[in-house]
Short mmCIF file of C-alpha atoms in Angstrom, two decimals:
data_model
loop_
_atom_site.label_atom_id
_atom_site.label_comp_id
_atom_site.label_asym_id
_atom_site.label_seq_id
_atom_site.Cartn_x
_atom_site.Cartn_y
_atom_site.Cartn_z
CA MET A 1 37.58 -9.25 -37.98
CA ASP A 2 40.06 -6.57 -39.05
CA THR A 3 41.85 -4.79 -36.24
CA CYS A 4 43.90 -1.63 -36.31
CA ARG A 5 44.90 1.16 -34.01
CA VAL A 6 41.75 2.30 -32.22
CA PRO A 7 41.10 5.73 -30.67
CA ALA A 8 42.64 6.29 -27.27
CA ASN A 9 39.30 6.77 -25.56
CA ALA A 10 38.00 3.51 -27.03
CA SER A 11 40.82 1.27 -25.80
CA LYS A 12 38.40 -0.50 -23.47
CA CYS A 13 36.74 -2.19 -26.45
CA SER A 14 39.11 -5.17 -26.32
CA GLY A 15 40.51 -4.57 -29.78
CA ASN A 16 37.22 -5.09 -31.65
CA THR A 17 37.26 -1.88 -33.64
CA MET A 18 33.70 -2.20 -34.94
CA GLU A 19 32.14 -2.46 -31.49
CA CYS A 20 34.14 0.58 -30.34
CA PHE A 21 31.97 2.77 -32.58
CA MET A 22 28.59 1.36 -31.54
CA VAL A 23 27.93 4.25 -29.18
CA LEU A 24 24.17 3.86 -28.59
CA SER A 25 23.98 2.14 -25.22
CA THR A 26 20.24 2.12 -24.43
CA GLN A 27 17.22 0.72 -26.21
CA ALA A 28 15.54 4.15 -26.15
CA GLN A 29 18.46 5.68 -28.07
CA LYS A 30 18.33 2.92 -30.69
CA ILE A 31 14.58 3.26 -31.11
CA SER A 32 14.90 7.05 -31.47
CA ILE A 33 17.59 6.70 -34.14
CA GLY A 34 15.51 4.06 -35.95
CA ILE A 35 12.40 6.27 -35.98
CA LEU A 36 14.31 9.35 -37.17
CA CYS A 37 16.07 7.45 -39.94
CA GLY A 38 12.89 5.69 -41.03
CA LEU A 39 10.82 8.88 -41.11
CA PHE A 40 13.42 11.17 -42.72
CA GLY A 41 14.62 8.48 -45.13
CA THR A 42 11.17 7.53 -46.36
CA MET A 43 10.07 11.14 -46.86
CA CYS A 44 13.38 11.98 -48.55
CA VAL A 45 13.06 9.16 -51.10
CA PHE A 46 9.41 9.98 -51.84
CA GLU A 47 9.89 13.74 -52.19
CA ASN A 48 13.07 13.61 -54.25
CA SER A 49 11.65 10.91 -56.50
CA LEU A 50 8.69 13.22 -57.12
CA VAL A 51 11.07 16.08 -57.97
CA LEU A 52 12.92 13.85 -60.46
CA TYR A 53 9.63 12.80 -62.03
CA LEU A 54 8.42 16.39 -62.35
CA ILE A 55 11.70 17.46 -63.97
CA PHE A 56 12.17 14.64 -66.47
CA SER A 57 8.48 14.26 -67.37
CA SER A 58 8.28 17.90 -68.48
CA PRO A 59 10.20 18.57 -71.73
CA GLY A 60 10.31 22.32 -71.09
CA ILE A 61 11.81 21.88 -67.62
CA ARG A 62 14.35 19.13 -68.26
CA LYS A 63 15.99 21.11 -71.08
CA LYS A 64 17.07 23.86 -68.69
CA PRO A 65 20.53 23.44 -67.08
CA SER A 66 19.22 24.84 -63.79
CA TYR A 67 16.83 21.92 -63.39
CA LEU A 68 19.44 19.39 -64.51
CA PHE A 69 21.50 20.47 -61.50
CA ILE A 70 18.42 20.29 -59.25
CA GLY A 71 17.76 16.81 -60.64
CA SER A 72 21.32 15.80 -59.78
CA LEU A 73 20.76 17.12 -56.26
CA ALA A 74 17.56 15.10 -55.93
CA LEU A 75 19.26 11.94 -57.23
CA ALA A 76 22.16 12.37 -54.81
CA ASP A 77 19.75 12.86 -51.91
CA ILE A 78 17.85 9.69 -52.84
CA LEU A 79 21.03 7.62 -52.94
CA ALA A 80 22.29 9.21 -49.73
CA SER A 81 19.09 8.47 -47.84
CA ILE A 82 18.91 4.83 -48.98
CA ILE A 83 22.57 3.97 -48.35
CA PHE A 84 22.82 6.02 -45.14
CA VAL A 85 19.65 4.66 -43.55
CA CYS A 86 20.40 1.03 -44.38
CA SER A 87 24.03 1.12 -43.20
CA PHE A 88 23.45 3.46 -40.22
CA VAL A 89 20.49 1.56 -38.78
CA ASN A 90 22.15 -1.80 -39.42
CA PHE A 91 25.27 -0.66 -37.56
CA HIS A 92 23.95 1.46 -34.68
CA VAL A 93 20.52 -0.08 -34.05
CA PHE A 94 21.04 -3.77 -34.86
CA ASN A 95 24.77 -3.68 -34.00
CA GLU A 96 25.67 -5.75 -37.04
CA ALA A 97 29.47 -6.09 -37.12
CA GLY A 98 29.88 -9.32 -39.05
CA PHE A 99 30.89 -7.73 -42.34
CA SER A 100 34.46 -7.12 -43.45
CA LYS A 101 36.47 -3.92 -43.48
CA GLU A 102 36.06 -3.71 -47.27
CA VAL A 103 32.25 -3.94 -47.05
CA PHE A 104 32.10 -1.24 -44.40
CA LEU A 105 34.38 1.10 -46.36
CA LEU A 106 32.29 0.45 -49.48
CA GLN A 107 29.14 1.51 -47.60
CA LEU A 108 30.92 4.56 -46.19
CA GLY A 109 32.15 5.42 -49.69
CA GLY A 110 28.59 5.28 -51.00
CA VAL A 111 27.36 7.61 -48.26
CA ASN A 112 30.26 10.05 -48.80
CA THR A 113 29.80 9.97 -52.58
CA SER A 114 26.09 10.77 -52.44
CA PHE A 115 26.36 13.46 -49.77
CA SER A 116 29.37 15.05 -51.55
CA ALA A 117 27.48 14.94 -54.84
CA SER A 118 24.49 16.58 -53.15
CA LEU A 119 26.65 19.42 -51.89
CA SER A 120 28.48 19.73 -55.23
CA SER A 121 25.17 19.82 -57.11
CA LEU A 122 24.13 22.71 -54.91
CA LEU A 123 27.41 24.43 -55.84
CA LEU A 124 26.69 23.98 -59.56
CA THR A 125 23.21 25.40 -59.01
CA ALA A 126 24.74 28.39 -57.24
CA LEU A 127 27.23 28.92 -60.09
CA ASP A 128 24.39 28.62 -62.60
CA ARG A 129 22.51 31.40 -60.80
CA TYR A 130 25.73 33.39 -60.51
CA ILE A 131 26.20 33.33 -64.31
CA SER A 132 22.50 33.94 -64.97
CA ILE A 133 22.29 37.03 -62.80
CA SER A 134 25.76 38.49 -63.51
CA ARG A 135 25.91 37.86 -67.29
CA PRO A 136 22.29 37.47 -68.42
CA SER A 137 22.89 38.32 -72.07
CA GLU A 138 25.52 35.56 -72.40
CA TYR A 139 23.86 32.97 -70.17
CA LYS A 140 22.45 30.75 -72.93
CA LEU A 141 25.81 30.71 -74.70
CA LEU A 142 27.80 29.97 -71.56
CA MET A 143 25.46 27.48 -69.89
CA THR A 144 24.46 24.93 -72.54
CA ARG A 145 22.96 21.51 -71.88
CA LYS A 146 26.17 19.85 -73.11
CA ARG A 147 28.28 21.82 -70.64
CA ALA A 148 25.77 21.10 -67.87
CA TRP A 149 25.95 17.34 -68.48
CA THR A 150 29.76 17.52 -68.67
CA ALA A 151 29.90 19.38 -65.35
CA LEU A 152 27.62 16.79 -63.75
CA ALA A 153 29.78 13.93 -65.04
CA VAL A 154 32.94 15.55 -63.64
CA LEU A 155 31.12 16.20 -60.36
CA TRP A 156 30.05 12.58 -59.81
CA VAL A 157 33.37 11.07 -60.88
CA THR A 158 35.31 13.43 -58.58
CA CYS A 159 33.04 12.76 -55.59
CA ALA A 160 33.17 8.99 -56.13
CA THR A 161 36.96 9.03 -56.44
CA ILE A 162 37.47 11.03 -53.24
CA ALA A 163 34.95 8.90 -51.32
CA CYS A 164 36.54 5.61 -52.39
CA LEU A 165 40.09 6.51 -51.32
CA PRO A 166 39.77 4.65 -47.97
CA LEU A 167 38.59 1.54 -49.82
CA LEU A 168 41.53 1.85 -52.23
CA GLY A 169 44.08 1.89 -49.41
CA TRP A 170 43.95 5.21 -47.59
CA ASN A 171 42.78 3.73 -44.29
CA CYS A 172 44.38 3.34 -40.89
CA CYS A 173 44.66 -0.45 -41.16
CA VAL A 174 46.77 -0.42 -44.33
CA LEU A 175 48.81 2.62 -43.29
CA ASP A 176 49.05 1.53 -39.62
CA SER A 177 48.08 5.06 -38.62
CA VAL A 178 45.68 6.49 -36.04
CA CYS A 179 42.03 5.83 -36.82
CA SER A 180 39.30 8.44 -36.68
CA GLU A 181 37.28 8.56 -33.47
CA LEU A 182 34.05 8.80 -35.46
CA PHE A 183 34.41 6.22 -38.26
CA PRO A 184 35.91 2.71 -38.16
CA PHE A 185 39.04 2.11 -40.28
CA VAL A 186 39.12 5.73 -41.50
CA ASP A 187 42.49 7.45 -41.30
CA ASP A 188 42.58 10.71 -39.33
CA ASN A 189 44.34 12.49 -42.19
CA TYR A 190 41.72 11.37 -44.69
CA GLN A 191 38.97 12.70 -42.43
CA SER A 192 40.81 16.03 -42.26
CA GLY A 193 41.09 16.13 -46.06
CA TRP A 194 37.41 15.31 -46.54
CA VAL A 195 36.40 18.05 -44.08
CA CYS A 196 38.61 20.52 -45.98
CA PHE A 197 36.97 19.44 -49.25
CA VAL A 198 33.51 20.07 -47.79
CA MET A 199 34.57 23.43 -46.34
CA VAL A 200 35.91 24.54 -49.75
CA LEU A 201 32.59 23.59 -51.36
CA LEU A 202 30.67 25.53 -48.73
CA GLY A 203 32.96 28.54 -49.13
CA CYS A 204 32.41 28.60 -52.90
CA ILE A 205 28.65 28.30 -52.41
CA VAL A 206 28.59 31.16 -49.90
CA TYR A 207 30.65 33.36 -52.23
CA ALA A 208 28.38 32.65 -55.20
CA TYR A 209 25.24 33.32 -53.18
CA ALA A 210 26.67 36.50 -51.73
CA HIS A 211 27.11 37.83 -55.26
CA VAL A 212 23.67 36.57 -56.30
CA LEU A 213 22.05 38.32 -53.34
CA TRP A 214 23.91 41.55 -54.08
CA ARG A 215 22.74 41.52 -57.70
CA ALA A 216 19.22 40.52 -56.63
CA ARG A 217 19.03 43.54 -54.34
CA GLN A 218 20.12 45.73 -57.25
CA HIS A 219 17.33 44.23 -59.36
CA VAL A 220 14.77 44.84 -56.63
CA ALA A 221 15.85 48.48 -56.40
CA TYR A 222 15.64 48.79 -60.19
CA MET A 223 12.14 47.35 -60.32
CA GLU A 224 10.94 49.65 -57.57
CA LYS A 225 12.08 52.65 -59.62
CA HIS A 226 10.53 51.35 -62.83
CA GLN A 227 7.25 49.84 -61.66
CA ALA A 228 5.41 51.22 -64.64
CA GLN A 229 7.77 49.54 -67.07
CA VAL A 230 6.55 46.09 -67.99
CA GLY A 231 8.57 43.88 -70.26
CA LYS A 232 10.66 40.81 -70.72
CA GLN A 233 13.61 42.25 -68.82
CA ASN A 234 11.54 42.93 -65.70
CA THR A 235 10.01 39.45 -65.91
CA ARG A 236 13.46 37.87 -66.09
CA MET A 237 14.64 39.96 -63.15
CA ARG A 238 11.69 38.84 -61.03
CA MET A 239 12.48 35.21 -61.87
CA ASP A 240 16.16 35.71 -60.96
CA VAL A 241 15.26 37.31 -57.65
CA MET A 242 12.72 34.55 -56.87
CA LEU A 243 15.16 31.76 -57.63
CA ALA A 244 17.95 33.51 -55.75
CA LYS A 245 15.78 33.68 -52.63
CA THR A 246 14.85 30.02 -53.06
CA LEU A 247 18.46 28.91 -53.25
CA VAL A 248 19.37 31.04 -50.25
CA MET A 249 16.69 29.16 -48.28
CA VAL A 250 18.27 25.90 -49.44
CA LEU A 251 21.68 27.13 -48.32
CA ALA A 252 20.36 28.22 -44.93
CA VAL A 253 18.86 24.78 -44.33
CA LEU A 254 22.09 23.17 -45.52
CA MET A 255 24.24 25.13 -43.08
CA LEU A 256 21.84 24.51 -40.20
CA CYS A 257 21.78 20.74 -40.78
CA TRP A 258 25.44 20.20 -41.60
CA SER A 259 27.11 22.56 -39.11
CA PRO A 260 26.81 20.27 -36.04
CA VAL A 261 28.33 17.33 -37.95
CA LEU A 262 31.19 19.36 -39.39
CA VAL A 263 31.95 21.04 -36.06
CA LEU A 264 32.22 17.67 -34.29
CA MET A 265 34.34 16.23 -37.11
CA ILE A 266 36.72 19.17 -36.91
CA TYR A 267 36.81 18.98 -33.11
CA SER A 268 37.65 15.25 -33.24
CA ILE A 269 40.74 16.04 -35.34
CA PHE A 270 42.27 18.22 -32.64
CA ALA A 271 40.88 16.66 -29.42
CA ARG A 272 39.53 13.43 -28.03
CA LEU A 273 35.78 12.97 -28.03
CA SER A 274 33.90 11.75 -24.98
CA ASP A 275 31.34 8.98 -25.29
CA HIS A 276 28.60 11.59 -24.86
CA LEU A 277 29.88 13.65 -27.83
CA ARG A 278 30.10 10.55 -29.98
CA LYS A 279 26.44 9.84 -29.21
CA VAL A 280 25.62 13.44 -30.07
CA PHE A 281 27.42 12.97 -33.40
CA ALA A 282 25.32 9.90 -34.16
CA PHE A 283 22.09 11.85 -33.62
CA CYS A 284 23.40 14.93 -35.50
CA SER A 285 24.14 12.71 -38.49
CA THR A 286 20.39 12.26 -39.00
CA LEU A 287 20.16 16.03 -39.64
CA CYS A 288 21.80 15.36 -43.00
CA LEU A 289 18.70 13.34 -43.91
CA LEU A 290 16.52 16.20 -42.72
CA ASN A 291 18.35 18.51 -45.11
CA SER A 292 17.72 16.13 -48.01
CA MET A 293 14.05 15.93 -47.01
CA VAL A 294 13.49 19.71 -46.80
CA ASN A 295 15.08 20.64 -50.14
CA PRO A 296 12.26 19.27 -52.37
CA ILE A 297 9.66 21.04 -50.21
CA ILE A 298 11.43 24.35 -50.85
CA TYR A 299 11.51 23.68 -54.60
CA ALA A 300 7.79 22.82 -54.72
CA LEU A 301 6.83 25.93 -52.78
CA ARG A 302 9.20 28.39 -54.49
CA SER A 303 9.62 27.20 -58.09
CA LYS A 304 6.61 28.20 -60.19
CA GLU A 305 7.53 25.73 -62.96
CA LEU A 306 7.84 22.75 -60.62
CA PHE A 307 4.72 23.79 -58.71
CA SER A 308 2.73 24.08 -61.95
CA SER A 309 4.00 20.67 -63.05
CA LEU A 310 3.00 19.25 -59.66
CA ARG A 311 -0.50 20.69 -60.00
CA ARG A 312 -0.83 19.10 -63.45
CA VAL A 313 0.20 15.72 -62.05
CA PHE A 314 -2.34 15.96 -59.22
CA SER A 315 -5.07 17.11 -61.62
CA HIS A 316 -4.35 14.15 -63.90
CA PHE A 317 -4.38 11.80 -60.91
CA ARG A 318 -7.75 13.15 -59.72
CA ARG A 319 -9.22 12.74 -63.21
CA GLN A 320 -8.01 9.15 -63.34
CA LEU A 321 -9.60 8.44 -59.95
CA LYS A 322 -12.87 10.04 -61.08
CA VAL A 323 -12.95 7.94 -64.23
CA THR A 324 -12.22 4.79 -62.22
CA GLU A 325 -15.02 5.56 -59.75
CA GLU A 326 -17.55 6.33 -62.51
CA SER A 327 -16.71 3.35 -64.69
CA PRO A 328 -18.85 0.78 -62.74
CA GLU A 329 -21.87 3.09 -62.94
CA ALA A 330 -21.32 3.62 -66.64
CA GLU A 331 -21.00 -0.14 -67.16
CA SER A 332 -24.25 -0.87 -65.25
CA THR A 333 -26.07 1.83 -67.24
CA HIS A 334 -24.81 0.31 -70.46
CA LYS A 335 -25.99 -3.19 -69.42
CA SER A 336 -29.49 -1.94 -68.47
CA SER A 337 -29.87 -0.14 -71.78
CA VAL A 338 -28.96 -3.34 -73.64
CA ILE A 339 -31.55 -5.36 -71.69
CA GLU A 340 -34.28 -2.81 -72.38
CA THR A 341 -33.45 -2.90 -76.09
#
């Protein structure tokens, strides 16, 4: 087992750094964490997989850069839920500590990559709306599918690189530095850098949405003054306002779910965490899964294109069930007609 400098408040763990971070002390706490992770994780995978299917099974939808970014968000949430649930439950519920430092940092890198990619995808979606609502006449020239795919490639490579830095050597065991109080083997300075990276992403998202909301309010005021005017421009404005409101709902859920985790991570950089706060952090971490679970619900309820595609899928599914149920009756009718002949 790898050992390195453990947090001051965890010195009683006899040098076993993995056990120092297993903060759930009662069976009730472990069962609660297991239920939350199982429920949120399962729903997240199902809902986001459905969103991916709706996007890439509809030629008209998958050609639009906006939905490519939403597809990237759904993919990131699927990966985050699978990796997070498996590693989190295995560590905190079953107290599995037999794997090496490299395996743990690889799992943590996968979680950080997917959650960072989820947040970055939301930023690209915000920038896409920013361009659409601020420069509508140039939107199709500025936001092409090629540029959208390039932006997504840069996004995933950047997130993976930043998340894998501890595995590549930026950890407290290799550097002989102070470890984080929240994550085994993670250097305190790396945690500070990752928090800063997340805060920059959130700041850019808030700025983009603030501009989108300001322009959306202008469009609402314009439409109220020109209610009699019906045309393509008004239709586009209504779509921009609708999508802007949808993305603001996504942002609100994001901030609500991620704020407790970020606040505790920032607090741990400047002060020592009690055992109670470390348990609180473990439970707050499941809110990240809740965020990934809620996003597809917002899309299905607010996006007319995705909702229409979902209705077509359900209609097709009902028709298939009806045909399957009627097929035995049709077969028996056919057999009786043959006998009578």
